[in-house]
Every structure is written in C-alpha cells, then in structure tokens.
XYZ file of C-alpha atoms in Angstrom:
715
model
C 132.017 84.391 171.918
C 133.580 87.313 170.061
C 135.176 90.075 172.116
C 132.579 92.646 173.121
C 134.751 95.398 171.699
C 134.314 93.880 168.247
C 130.727 92.647 168.433
C 128.786 94.627 171.042
C 125.630 92.955 172.329
C 122.726 95.381 172.464
C 120.012 93.902 174.647
C 116.486 94.229 173.322
C 117.699 96.160 170.290
C 115.638 95.594 167.144
C 118.765 96.149 165.025
C 120.514 93.145 166.544
C 119.773 89.523 165.555
C 121.306 86.339 166.891
C 122.843 84.106 164.224
C 125.366 81.312 163.691
C 128.465 81.571 161.493
C 130.246 78.483 160.148
C 133.851 78.221 158.979
C 135.485 75.171 157.410
C 138.536 75.141 159.675
C 136.989 76.641 162.786
C 134.328 76.071 165.401
C 130.925 77.560 164.447
C 130.176 80.720 166.391
C 126.941 82.163 167.789
C 127.094 85.931 167.435
C 124.919 89.001 167.652
C 124.676 90.557 164.204
C 124.191 94.326 164.404
C 122.582 95.691 161.234
C 124.162 99.090 161.872
C 127.720 97.775 161.945
C 129.518 97.682 158.541
C 129.935 94.183 157.142
C 133.662 94.684 156.862
C 133.855 95.258 160.620
C 131.792 92.151 161.356
C 134.008 90.033 159.063
C 137.121 91.543 160.605
C 135.871 90.583 164.071
C 135.208 86.994 162.950
C 138.640 86.740 161.297
C 140.243 88.023 164.480
C 138.518 85.289 166.494
C 139.549 82.573 164.038
C 143.047 84.087 163.684
C 142.749 84.926 159.998
C 145.044 87.677 158.800
C 143.657 88.797 155.406
C 140.017 89.625 156.253
C 139.667 91.397 152.875
C 139.730 87.990 151.166
C 136.657 86.729 153.037
C 132.914 87.306 152.891
C 129.723 85.947 154.434
C 127.321 83.754 152.487
C 123.883 82.359 153.370
C 124.200 78.684 154.283
C 120.946 77.668 152.546
C 121.808 79.459 149.284
C 124.785 80.592 147.221
C 124.040 84.265 147.769
C 126.677 86.431 149.383
C 125.648 88.783 152.180
C 126.016 92.374 150.969
C 125.105 95.776 152.296
C 122.008 95.644 150.049
C 120.626 92.300 151.213
C 121.946 92.205 154.797
C 118.437 92.805 156.171
C 117.549 89.293 154.971
C 119.643 88.074 157.902
C 117.079 87.208 160.586
C 117.162 85.677 164.024
C 118.355 82.071 163.711
C 120.008 82.537 160.296
C 123.088 80.446 159.534
C 125.892 82.085 157.554
C 129.169 80.728 156.196
C 132.563 82.409 156.172
C 133.933 81.881 152.658
C 136.376 83.459 150.244
C 135.172 86.774 148.812
C 133.601 86.918 145.310
C 136.677 88.610 143.833
C 139.097 86.025 145.260
C 136.841 83.121 144.192
C 136.457 84.555 140.696
C 140.220 85.026 140.372
C 140.951 81.431 141.406
C 138.345 80.038 138.971
C 139.709 82.120 136.103
C 143.273 81.006 136.826
C 142.279 77.351 136.596
C 140.188 77.885 133.448
C 143.083 79.667 131.755
C 145.488 76.938 132.838
C 143.818 74.554 130.399
C 144.040 71.416 132.556
C 140.828 69.460 132.020
C 140.609 68.046 135.553
C 140.959 71.507 137.123
C 138.552 73.024 134.595
C 136.013 70.309 135.334
C 136.282 70.908 139.076
C 135.788 74.685 138.970
C 133.135 74.547 136.238
C 131.075 72.222 138.435
C 130.746 75.047 140.974
C 130.521 77.922 138.503
C 126.781 77.675 137.558
C 125.747 77.816 141.213
C 128.088 80.708 141.952
C 127.011 82.576 138.810
C 123.405 82.663 140.045
C 124.543 85.262 142.609
C 124.802 88.727 141.083
C 127.637 89.775 143.423
C 129.865 86.968 142.153
C 128.645 87.386 138.570
C 129.683 91.042 138.484
C 133.154 90.217 139.774
C 133.549 87.327 137.329
C 132.418 89.410 134.357
C 134.648 92.327 135.421
C 137.659 90.015 135.247
C 136.670 89.012 131.656
C 135.356 85.650 132.793
C 132.347 85.838 130.459
C 134.620 86.177 127.421
C 136.546 83.115 128.540
C 133.318 81.090 128.870
C 132.283 82.173 125.361
C 135.663 81.013 124.015
C 135.244 77.589 125.669
C 131.744 77.212 124.153
C 132.957 78.128 120.654
C 135.897 75.701 120.864
C 134.884 72.353 119.366
C 137.695 70.486 121.090
C 136.285 70.365 124.621
C 134.466 67.281 125.912
C 130.707 67.209 126.543
C 130.889 67.682 130.320
C 133.022 70.844 129.965
C 130.671 72.193 127.295
C 127.574 71.415 129.346
C 128.811 73.284 132.443
C 130.134 76.212 130.405
C 126.770 76.693 128.694
C 124.923 76.496 132.011
C 127.295 79.063 133.524
C 126.832 81.380 130.542
C 123.039 81.256 130.914
C 123.262 82.092 134.632
C 125.707 84.951 134.069
C 123.532 86.524 131.369
C 120.318 86.120 133.366
C 121.276 89.073 135.543
C 120.782 91.447 132.628
C 123.984 93.377 133.200
C 125.500 92.548 129.794
C 123.935 93.313 126.408
C 123.144 90.330 124.172
C 124.496 92.349 121.246
C 128.067 91.485 122.295
C 127.636 87.960 120.907
C 129.297 87.338 117.564
C 127.765 85.343 114.658
C 130.243 82.513 115.352
C 128.840 82.064 118.867
C 125.251 82.162 117.578
C 126.027 79.596 114.862
C 127.715 77.362 117.433
C 124.533 77.313 119.536
C 122.375 76.649 116.481
C 124.572 73.655 115.677
C 123.686 72.127 119.063
C 120.073 71.825 117.863
C 120.963 69.902 114.728
C 123.342 67.326 116.208
C 123.101 64.529 118.712
C 124.197 66.531 121.725
C 123.553 66.050 125.418
C 120.009 67.077 126.455
C 121.317 69.677 128.923
C 123.444 71.229 126.186
C 120.410 71.454 123.903
C 118.275 73.078 126.623
C 120.950 75.665 127.382
C 121.357 76.404 123.666
C 117.584 76.842 123.293
C 117.543 79.295 126.201
C 120.458 81.257 124.743
C 118.877 81.423 121.277
C 115.556 82.559 122.731
C 117.287 85.451 124.488
C 119.184 86.337 121.319
C 115.912 86.496 119.359
C 114.265 88.651 122.017
C 117.162 90.913 122.996
C 119.774 91.016 120.233
C 119.928 92.862 116.940
C 121.407 89.663 115.449
C 118.125 87.740 115.849
C 117.877 87.385 112.049
C 120.674 84.790 112.156
C 118.540 82.575 114.377
C 115.400 83.262 112.366
C 117.227 82.247 109.195
C 118.838 78.996 110.340
C 116.438 77.607 112.955
C 113.440 76.024 111.234
C 110.101 75.341 112.847
C 110.323 71.699 111.807
C 113.592 71.289 113.750
C 112.063 72.814 116.862
C 108.945 70.659 116.632
C 111.139 67.584 116.245
C 113.023 68.607 119.401
C 109.707 69.161 121.162
C 108.564 65.696 120.135
C 111.761 64.010 121.315
C 112.168 65.927 124.564
C 109.260 68.217 125.577
C 110.532 71.359 127.300
C 109.464 74.908 127.922
C 112.692 76.196 126.318
C 111.668 74.832 122.916
C 108.221 76.438 123.047
C 109.787 79.654 124.374
C 112.058 79.845 121.309
C 109.076 79.220 119.016
C 107.215 82.036 120.766
C 110.199 84.357 120.471
C 110.457 83.686 116.720
C 106.693 84.222 116.432
C 106.894 87.626 118.144
C 109.792 88.829 115.961
C 108.305 87.553 112.693
C 106.324 89.706 110.292
C 102.639 88.973 109.690
C 103.261 86.619 106.752
C 105.724 84.514 108.740
C 103.369 84.462 111.711
C 100.604 83.127 109.500
C 103.024 80.462 108.257
C 103.918 79.434 111.824
C 100.235 79.228 112.749
C 99.485 77.206 109.610
C 102.287 74.783 110.488
C 100.853 74.282 113.958
C 97.412 73.667 112.504
C 98.692 70.665 110.530
C 97.498 67.463 112.152
C 100.969 65.936 112.543
C 102.300 68.962 114.407
C 99.124 69.446 116.458
C 99.651 65.962 117.826
C 103.108 67.012 119.088
C 101.637 69.945 121.013
C 98.879 67.708 122.375
C 101.463 65.182 123.567
C 103.225 67.958 125.489
C 99.939 68.979 127.092
C 99.062 65.466 128.186
C 102.472 64.387 129.432
C 103.821 67.467 131.190
C 102.016 70.684 131.987
C 104.214 72.163 134.687
C 104.184 75.867 135.457
C 106.879 76.787 132.895
C 105.376 74.755 130.044
C 101.892 76.030 130.936
C 103.126 79.602 130.661
C 104.755 79.014 127.273
C 101.635 77.245 125.957
C 99.574 80.188 127.205
C 101.884 82.574 125.316
C 101.675 80.421 122.168
C 97.875 80.349 122.382
C 97.727 84.114 122.911
C 99.987 84.725 119.912
C 98.124 82.387 117.546
C 94.695 83.705 118.523
C 96.181 87.202 118.290
C 96.427 86.704 114.528
C 92.668 87.315 114.494
C 93.210 90.840 115.811
C 93.685 92.351 112.361
C 90.337 91.010 111.113
C 88.708 91.888 114.443
C 89.774 95.533 114.121
C 89.042 95.866 110.407
C 85.609 97.219 109.411
C 84.125 95.983 106.166
C 85.103 97.959 103.096
C 82.207 98.915 100.866
C 84.510 98.412 97.880
C 85.685 94.972 99.025
C 84.114 92.382 96.720
C 85.083 89.532 99.047
C 83.007 90.925 101.909
C 80.016 91.606 99.686
C 80.215 88.115 98.219
C 80.268 86.535 101.679
C 77.096 88.385 102.646
C 75.413 87.118 99.472
C 76.648 83.618 100.225
C 74.922 83.737 103.618
C 71.680 84.575 101.844
C 72.081 81.922 99.150
C 72.898 79.108 101.584
C 69.976 80.018 103.816
C 67.254 80.540 101.228
C 68.296 78.853 97.969
C 68.381 75.082 98.163
C 70.408 74.667 94.975
C 72.940 77.311 95.966
C 72.354 79.308 92.714
C 71.475 82.998 92.754
C 68.149 83.215 90.841
C 68.704 86.904 90.071
C 72.283 87.147 88.765
C 71.692 90.149 86.496
C 72.495 93.541 88.049
C 69.431 95.275 86.593
C 67.122 92.501 87.696
C 68.760 92.500 91.119
C 67.920 96.185 91.557
C 64.354 95.434 90.594
C 64.238 92.705 93.229
C 66.007 94.761 95.862
C 62.989 94.607 98.144
C 63.114 90.802 98.034
C 66.780 90.800 99.047
C 65.945 93.208 101.855
C 63.372 90.709 103.108
C 65.957 87.932 103.038
C 68.476 90.030 104.955
C 65.820 90.974 107.477
C 65.091 87.271 107.997
C 68.821 86.706 108.450
C 68.632 89.085 111.406
C 70.707 92.027 110.174
C 69.976 95.438 111.683
C 70.476 97.131 108.330
C 68.544 94.899 105.926
C 68.954 97.347 103.006
C 72.760 97.116 103.203
C 73.927 94.404 105.671
C 77.552 95.502 105.215
C 76.739 98.374 107.582
C 76.443 95.827 110.420
C 80.158 94.999 110.123
C 81.486 98.547 110.536
C 81.832 98.297 114.319
C 85.232 97.126 115.612
C 85.547 94.829 117.336
C 84.423 92.431 115.897
C 84.733 93.888 112.383
C 84.922 91.437 109.486
C 85.942 88.624 111.844
C 82.244 88.213 112.628
C 81.477 87.783 108.918
C 84.268 85.207 108.601
C 82.779 83.171 111.451
C 79.227 83.386 110.083
C 80.318 82.192 106.649
C 82.395 79.396 108.211
C 79.302 78.248 110.109
C 77.146 78.394 106.985
C 79.661 76.470 104.845
C 80.707 73.794 107.318
C 77.497 73.300 109.308
C 74.941 74.098 106.629
C 72.139 72.060 108.190
C 72.531 73.728 111.603
C 72.856 77.124 109.939
C 69.690 76.826 107.876
C 67.823 75.401 110.879
C 68.793 78.363 113.048
C 67.851 80.890 110.369
C 64.532 79.310 109.338
C 63.335 78.555 112.865
C 63.613 82.230 113.699
C 62.628 83.794 110.375
C 59.374 81.824 110.283
C 58.183 82.765 113.767
C 55.010 84.809 113.944
C 55.710 86.256 117.395
C 58.285 88.658 118.821
C 60.584 85.881 120.139
C 62.713 85.373 117.019
C 66.473 85.313 117.572
C 68.160 87.569 114.949
C 71.021 85.446 113.586
C 73.045 88.326 112.131
C 72.887 90.620 115.129
C 73.474 87.866 117.692
C 76.381 86.389 115.702
C 78.152 89.739 115.541
C 77.672 90.283 119.278
C 78.765 86.705 120.040
C 82.070 87.147 118.193
C 82.617 90.346 120.169
C 81.992 88.445 123.424
C 84.324 85.584 122.413
C 87.110 88.042 121.576
C 86.663 89.626 124.990
C 86.649 86.297 126.860
C 89.778 85.081 125.057
C 91.401 88.556 125.256
C 92.248 88.599 121.592
C 94.505 91.524 120.811
C 96.091 91.676 124.262
C 99.785 90.944 124.734
C 100.719 87.859 126.780
C 101.261 88.577 130.466
C 104.540 87.618 132.127
C 102.943 85.160 134.538
C 99.873 83.885 132.659
C 99.325 80.124 132.609
C 95.676 79.795 131.539
C 95.806 78.049 128.179
C 93.011 75.978 126.642
C 94.061 72.621 125.136
C 91.038 72.585 122.806
C 92.528 75.440 120.767
C 95.412 73.156 119.774
C 93.124 70.448 118.378
C 91.710 71.981 115.174
C 92.755 73.804 112.004
C 90.271 76.613 112.725
C 89.764 76.548 116.496
C 88.178 79.986 116.915
C 85.665 79.439 114.126
C 84.743 76.022 115.552
C 84.407 77.625 118.964
C 81.973 80.129 117.472
C 79.922 77.403 115.764
C 79.369 75.599 119.064
C 78.491 78.796 120.912
C 76.032 80.150 118.321
C 73.935 76.984 118.590
C 73.946 77.255 122.380
C 73.005 80.933 122.136
C 69.935 80.123 120.040
C 68.869 77.412 122.468
C 69.242 79.750 125.439
C 67.258 82.420 123.572
C 64.393 79.953 123.133
C 64.601 78.685 126.723
C 64.384 82.259 128.002
C 61.564 83.119 125.570
C 63.560 86.230 124.912
C 62.738 89.171 122.691
C 65.119 91.739 121.244
C 64.568 93.778 124.422
C 66.223 90.927 126.363
C 69.395 91.088 124.242
C 71.703 92.100 127.086
C 70.161 89.586 129.498
C 70.609 86.712 127.027
C 74.266 87.528 126.454
C 74.846 87.738 130.180
C 73.662 84.119 130.408
C 75.616 83.019 127.321
C 78.827 84.614 128.579
C 78.430 82.716 131.845
C 77.723 79.460 129.990
C 80.963 79.872 128.022
C 83.167 80.954 130.925
C 81.922 78.156 133.180
C 82.505 75.605 130.410
C 86.099 76.605 129.694
C 87.059 76.818 133.369
C 87.853 73.106 133.502
C 90.062 73.439 130.381
C 88.301 70.838 128.172
C 90.765 68.742 126.205
C 88.946 69.093 122.887
C 86.233 71.128 121.220
C 83.920 68.125 121.460
C 84.482 68.039 125.222
C 83.648 71.738 125.315
C 80.454 71.097 123.331
C 79.373 68.408 125.809
C 80.243 70.607 128.754
C 78.430 73.729 127.601
C 75.318 71.726 126.744
C 75.002 70.859 130.439
C 74.883 74.552 131.353
C 71.339 75.263 130.213
C 69.539 78.477 131.089
C 67.777 76.747 133.998
C 71.095 75.368 135.262
C 72.737 78.802 135.132
C 69.769 80.309 137.006
C 70.005 77.644 139.719
C 73.786 78.047 140.026
C 73.462 81.807 140.337
C 70.865 81.425 143.078
C 72.951 78.846 144.937
C 76.067 81.003 144.764
C 74.144 84.089 145.865
C 72.599 82.225 148.785
C 75.916 80.650 149.753
C 77.689 83.987 149.588
C 75.011 85.700 151.660
C 75.051 82.891 154.241
C 78.827 83.080 154.491
C 78.837 86.845 154.773
C 75.987 86.834 157.303
C 78.161 84.933 159.793
C 81.108 87.320 159.500
C 81.684 89.183 162.730
C 81.606 92.542 160.942
C 78.218 91.738 159.373
C 76.852 90.450 162.685
C 77.868 93.728 164.341
C 76.267 95.698 161.512
C 73.030 93.717 161.880
C 72.936 94.400 165.597
C 73.423 98.093 164.905
C 70.621 98.470 162.356
C 68.094 96.037 163.916
C 66.466 98.781 166.049
C 66.070 100.937 162.931
C 64.360 98.098 161.052
C 62.036 97.292 163.976
C 61.134 100.966 164.251
C 60.321 101.041 160.538
C 58.067 97.962 160.813
C 56.311 99.455 163.846
C 55.750 102.700 161.953
C 54.252 100.783 159.006
C 51.904 98.797 161.271
C 50.647 101.892 163.061
C 50.195 103.625 159.719
C 48.088 100.665 158.590
C 45.856 101.041 161.663
C 45.478 104.786 161.029
C 44.158 104.033 157.526
C 41.787 101.478 159.073
C 40.089 98.275 157.942
C 36.561 97.145 157.057
C 35.506 94.077 159.074
C 32.536 91.765 158.564
C 29.908 91.544 161.303
C 29.303 88.249 163.082
C 26.276 87.289 165.155
C 26.107 84.081 167.188
C 29.200 82.807 165.447
C 27.760 83.390 161.951
C 28.698 86.089 159.510
C 25.923 88.591 158.771
C 25.544 89.158 155.067
C 26.207 92.678 153.740
C 26.839 94.055 157.222
C 30.182 95.657 158.024
C 31.873 97.804 160.594
C 35.015 99.892 160.319
C 37.832 100.478 162.780
C 40.722 102.917 162.559
C 43.322 104.492 164.826
C 43.413 108.249 165.314
C 46.429 110.045 163.822
C 47.697 110.859 167.334
C 47.687 107.090 168.085
C 45.548 107.546 171.223
C 42.044 106.387 170.251
C 40.545 103.569 168.170
C 37.407 104.818 166.391
C 34.864 102.270 165.161
C 31.325 102.044 163.877
C 29.001 100.661 161.189
C 29.753 101.208 157.515
C 28.651 100.064 154.077
C 30.524 97.904 151.601
C 31.940 100.737 149.471
C 32.579 103.936 151.389
C 35.360 104.499 153.902
C 34.032 106.494 156.853
C 35.906 109.413 158.376
C 36.860 109.585 162.047
C 33.888 111.891 162.709
C 31.491 109.345 161.183
C 32.672 106.604 163.538
C 30.727 107.244 166.731
C 32.270 104.633 169.050
C 35.694 105.138 170.620
C 38.119 103.031 172.590
C 41.033 104.924 174.152
C 44.274 103.040 173.792
C 45.017 103.725 177.453
C 41.907 101.682 178.389
C 43.092 98.560 176.577
C 44.277 96.097 179.219
C 45.336 93.290 176.931
C 44.778 91.631 173.566
C 43.441 88.072 173.198
C 44.137 86.057 170.079
C 42.538 82.957 168.534
C 40.864 80.460 170.896
C 41.240 82.788 173.880
C 38.796 85.283 172.366
C 35.195 85.110 173.686
C 33.635 85.324 170.209
C 35.799 82.399 169.093
C 34.009 80.176 171.638
C 30.711 80.673 169.825
C 32.363 79.714 166.547
C 33.873 76.576 168.083
C 30.462 75.602 169.433
C 29.121 75.701 165.903
C 32.095 73.591 164.748
C 33.447 76.490 162.810
C 37.206 77.161 162.598
C 38.202 80.784 162.342
C 41.761 81.425 163.519
C 41.863 85.093 162.430
C 40.031 86.496 165.423
C 41.375 88.804 168.129
C 39.827 90.773 170.971
C 40.759 93.911 172.895
C 39.982 93.631 176.623
C 39.122 96.994 178.215
C 39.698 98.285 181.739
C 35.941 98.467 182.494
C 34.541 96.616 185.500
C 32.707 94.058 183.379
C 35.787 93.452 181.232
C 34.049 94.195 177.939
C 35.876 93.248 174.756
C 36.036 94.714 171.282
C 36.023 91.655 169.007
C 37.547 91.445 165.528
C 37.572 88.780 162.787
C 40.171 89.695 160.166
C 39.274 89.121 156.503
C 42.715 87.654 155.729
C 45.974 86.676 157.398
C 47.824 89.823 156.383
C 45.203 92.053 157.998
C 45.287 89.869 161.113
C 49.086 90.149 161.346
C 49.134 93.899 160.750
C 46.441 94.620 163.358
C 47.820 92.343 166.052
C 51.333 93.749 165.480
C 49.947 97.279 165.601
C 48.010 96.680 168.846
C 51.094 95.083 170.446
C 53.131 98.118 169.367
C 50.536 100.444 170.959
C 50.642 98.433 174.184
C 54.428 98.419 174.253
C 54.588 94.651 173.690
C 56.695 92.764 171.171
C 55.340 92.188 167.664
C 55.171 88.416 167.254
C 53.542 87.680 163.897
C 55.189 85.612 161.174
C 54.649 88.558 158.826
C 56.817 90.701 161.112
C 59.625 88.124 160.915
C 59.399 87.996 157.109
C 59.372 91.767 156.795
C 62.304 92.061 159.181
C 64.445 89.575 157.219
C 63.599 91.249 153.901
C 64.334 94.766 155.111
C 67.464 93.717 156.991
C 68.860 91.866 153.970
C 68.117 94.812 151.693
C 69.691 97.303 154.087
C 72.807 95.154 154.476
C 73.181 94.878 150.690
C 72.766 98.625 150.236
C 75.398 99.384 152.849
C 77.816 96.867 151.346
C 77.526 98.087 147.739
C 81.020 99.589 147.894
C 82.449 96.205 148.909
C 80.968 94.309 145.940
C 83.407 91.577 144.883
C 85.443 91.849 148.089
C 85.590 88.730 150.241
C 84.480 89.414 153.790
C 86.204 87.014 156.161
C 84.297 85.508 159.056
C 86.858 86.748 161.557
C 88.455 90.187 161.728
C 92.142 90.396 160.831
C 94.459 89.738 163.777
C 95.907 92.686 165.631
C 99.677 92.745 164.996
C 101.924 92.346 168.027
C 103.288 95.422 169.690
C 106.790 96.477 168.634
C 109.723 95.735 170.892
C 110.049 99.453 171.575
C 108.494 102.693 170.451
C 111.734 104.438 169.500
C 110.695 104.921 165.895
C 113.127 106.577 163.525
C 111.909 108.383 160.422
C 114.324 109.246 157.633
C 113.861 112.786 156.444
C-alpha cells in the first residue's frame, strides 16, 4: 500500500474510490483514489512507491481504452477501475516524432502501428499536433516513396487526429488533396482507399478547397468503388458532393442514380450489408434525392406558365377524349364551350372547375401534385380513366373527387417522407424501394391513389368524410412502409392487405391491448380504487332518479296479463315513500293522483324471480316470466307489492333502486355494464394529459439512499 501521507484513506467518503494501478516494471497496486487530490500528487505518490524519479514524465491511462486520465475526465474513474501508469502524452509524442524524423523504416513502422490508437485520445492528439506532428504525417502521405504499410498507418493516424476538430481543414494544400484523389484511381490497399474517402468527404464538407474534389472525383469512379467494395465512406463522399453541388449538378447526380446499371449497385449494397453506418448514409442519400422535389412542392402554379396549363388540359383529354385529340382547338370556340370544359373539370374533381389552376396555388404540394397526376394519367392511363369515370358517373354523393384527393395525397406523402427537411445526424430509416425506379415518388403516388379510391369506396365516404378517409390512408401507407419493402411492387402487395376493414380491426385491437395493459398498471389500479365510490354513487343516483320518475306496469290477474289495464309506481322526491295506483295507457299520474303508499321504512326485503308469490301462479300456468319482483312489507300478514317489469332494463333499474333504498348492494348485470363504461370513460378523461406516454405496470424503483447527507452546493 502507498504511504498514508501520500494517499490518505477516507473511510466512507463518496469522493474516494478503490482502484488498481498497473505498471510494466512494478507490482500492481490497490489504492484509494481521492477525486479531490490533484492528479499530479497521485502520480507523484505512485512514482515514489515504485521508486521513479521523474514523475512529470508519467501519466495514468484507462486500461480498457487508450484514453489518458485528465482533470476533466477523472470522474470516469469508478470503484474497481483499472488504470495503467504510462509515459505522459508529451513524452510519448516526442519519442514518436523523433523516430518518424529519423527516417528508419523499421522504427517508423513500429511507432506508426501505435499512432492511430493513441491519436484517438484528444489529450495525446493535442500534444502531437503542438509538436508539429500533423505536418510530419501530411509530408509522409504526400511522399510517393513510402511503402504501403507506412502509408496506410499514416492515413489512419491523420484521420484520427483530424476527427477531434481542433484543426481547420483549410490548412490542407492542393498537393495533399490531389494525392488523396489519386488513391481512388489506382490499385491501392482497401484501407488506404477508405481513409482517402473519409479525408475527401471532410474536405468537401469543411474546406474552402472542396472544388478540387468536386472537379476531379467523378460519380462513375465512386460508384465503381462502391460496386467493388461497398462502404459507408463511399456513400458519405457522394452525399457530401451532393450537398455542395448546385441544383443542376444535384439533378445530374440523381439522374445518374436513376439509371438501371447504377441502381443495381445501390441495391447490391442494401442486400449485402446494411449496418448502422451504411444505413445512415443511405438514409441521407434518400433524403437528398427526394429533397429535389422540394422546389416543385413549394412552387405554386403560375397563371402565365404554359406548361402547367397544358398539363391540366392533358388530364382532361386523357380522361374524356378517347383519341387524345382536343375537339375544340380554336380559342374562340373554346370560349364558347367554356361551360363544357367546366363540366369536365368538375368531373375530374377540382374544387375550382372554372379555373383548375387555382387548386395548385397551395404549397405544399404546389405543382408537384400536378406532376404526379399527369404521370399517373400518362403511364397508367387505364387505371386513371377508370378512377375518373367511376366517380364522375355516380349519381349519389359518394363520388371520390380525383383532383382534390390527389392534391391532398401528395401533401400527405411529402409529410410522411419529410420532403424538404434536412437529414438528421443519426437517422437510419431509408426505404429500399426508392432506389428501384427512375421516378420512385411518382410511382409511389400511383400506387397510393388507387388504394385511396378503394378505401373511399369501402368507407362509402362523402366529401364530408375527407379528413376521416385520409386518416385511414395515412395509416395504410405508414404501416406498409414500416417493414421497408424491397421494391415498389412489394409495397403495392403490402398496402393492398391493409384494407379499411383491416385498419379498423387493427385500431380496435391496439386500443384494447393498450387499455388492458394500462388497466393492470399499479398507478391505474390505485386510480380505479379511488374513483370507484364516485362511480357507484353516480349509478345509485341515476337509479333513484329513475324510480322518482316512475314506471307504468301492466296488471296481471291469476298469472295472466289484463288487457288495457295498468298501474303506476313512483318514488317520492324525498326517497321515503313509494306511491302507486291505477292509471291509463297514456297519461302519467302525479304523486297526488296515486292513492296507495308504501313507506320505504316498511319494506323488509325484496324477492326476485321464482321467489316472488305472483311468479308461482305464472309457473302453474306454464308461463315463464323472469322479470318479476316483489316488495315484502313489515305487516303481520307479510303482504307483498308485486311487479312485472315490461323489459329487462326496467327490471334492472328498479331492483337496483330498491336495493339502494334498502342499503343493499346493486347486483344487476346492467349495473356492472354501467360501472365499466363510466369507469373507463373517467379513467380516459383523467389520463388525457398522458396521451402517448407509456404507463409501466410497476412504479419506478426508489433510488438507494446516499452514503451520507453532507451535500455540497456550488454557489
């Protein structure tokens, strides 16, 4: 153990942890590491124990990593940690630089083997860069005379040193950039190529000299590299070039990817290796390519744009003119037939049938919606005309307006795919199907518009159900893309299984499952116990209120119902007396008109069903009447007031009400149903603020008490 003067042991002190320290030429030591003691003092104490004179040349490093222990990260040292006593970053950096400058290949190889690992630690990296080590590494990389193994380790070290972000990428000269570009065009080691790709990506993103890379690195070269050796670095460089390019170059990159031969390369990457890094880069690539639609999505139609006007006319011609020829080409004649065109546009489902261009002023989706509609009409003419004619020929209010629904659908698709948003740093959700077609978004729309029309018909929707229909369609789309279908055809097959009925069933199942899960949570159970008395009180109040209003009962004599003879019973508002007497079929008698009275205090018990005396007469006549009940009075002859309820609800309400008056439990099935309904509704109302929050079955564990309560607050 170390002398107590150097390393004081503070029993039960939260600032002290017990650790092990290893040293190459000494016996490992178990020490108490005090977080309040300067590191230099701790190292000095260790050096004193191991009889080391120059403690300034040593430092502590985590045994399971290459990170040095510093004043900033020392709190990562926990109980049971293992540290190593090693040379300090400055001494290590100096020794490495001396050997690199010496020029002996065997020594250079030995120190370069350790340099990438050491460079990952920012403490060492800062010391190495301060001593001009980065410049020396750059010189080695630019020198064409070094062997492959030296070059490979130098490039890896450079990448690690620059990853800390302490040095600007603008320091790199054109010669260094050109040297890295040359690695992509020759037959170099795979590790060299990957390091070069990473360096070039950072230059494109962070250096003002990115134009040199943009000029000399072609997309064809990168795709060839991707085909030969799939890696996230290649796709990352493509993405970086995409982000820096102007709109014309971006369109060119997207067009290159849409070519069948290059699409197959991307698809091979997806099928062979979709690790986290590649998934992220594919997600970025997808976001960037779909982002090219943003301009059209945010552009309203221009009244002076002949292209937009011609596309609207083309929609009309394809839908209503079999030969595809406008029968009214003359401008004057067209004005004369304006009402006919308005009829056509109304059948096409536009809100503004006089001038359909007005429908494309809202952004999003802008003219992108028109592009998709025309694509559908041109490439799937039969489906397009079927959708339009099926709805335009309907004589009821259930027609699905093609124009209005198409515009809204494109808006929904843009929202689902987050078109226009920048890629997130950690996103990995890409969809392989968007790398399988020249026009993936338009094809996506064509599949969804057919499904939308089918769902509209299945729901027998009207224009008033517009929002409801799109709620279902959005769910159909999102559920279908969750499994990341490999192709658009797979997506088509998948979404066709999510019919309106299927979505309804899934929603119900999920709601029931969620409610069942939440109902067993201890917090919900406690809440139910708390509000149960309130619910029972509410049911009791309703039952007594029902008795106060009263009920008309049929008269029975000798077990047979007497035709057109009735009597009425009702409870007094003070809940103390049941008034009853004869009545007619129409009028409801007042309390004063009911001459007979039965004080509630005189009711001894209530008999139900077969126990009732008047039920015996009915059984004797082989009649089954389960809705009878009797009130037994306190009189000496035990007289009963006999009832036969007209229906089960009345029977349940009266028997519950009488039980409530007598202070007994309400036992009807109706009471149970009402209780469950009211309890469920009350729970949902009280949990509205927690919508979307998972409620665990068990409460969170109570954290353990601290070792002491001597808390210190920094002012």
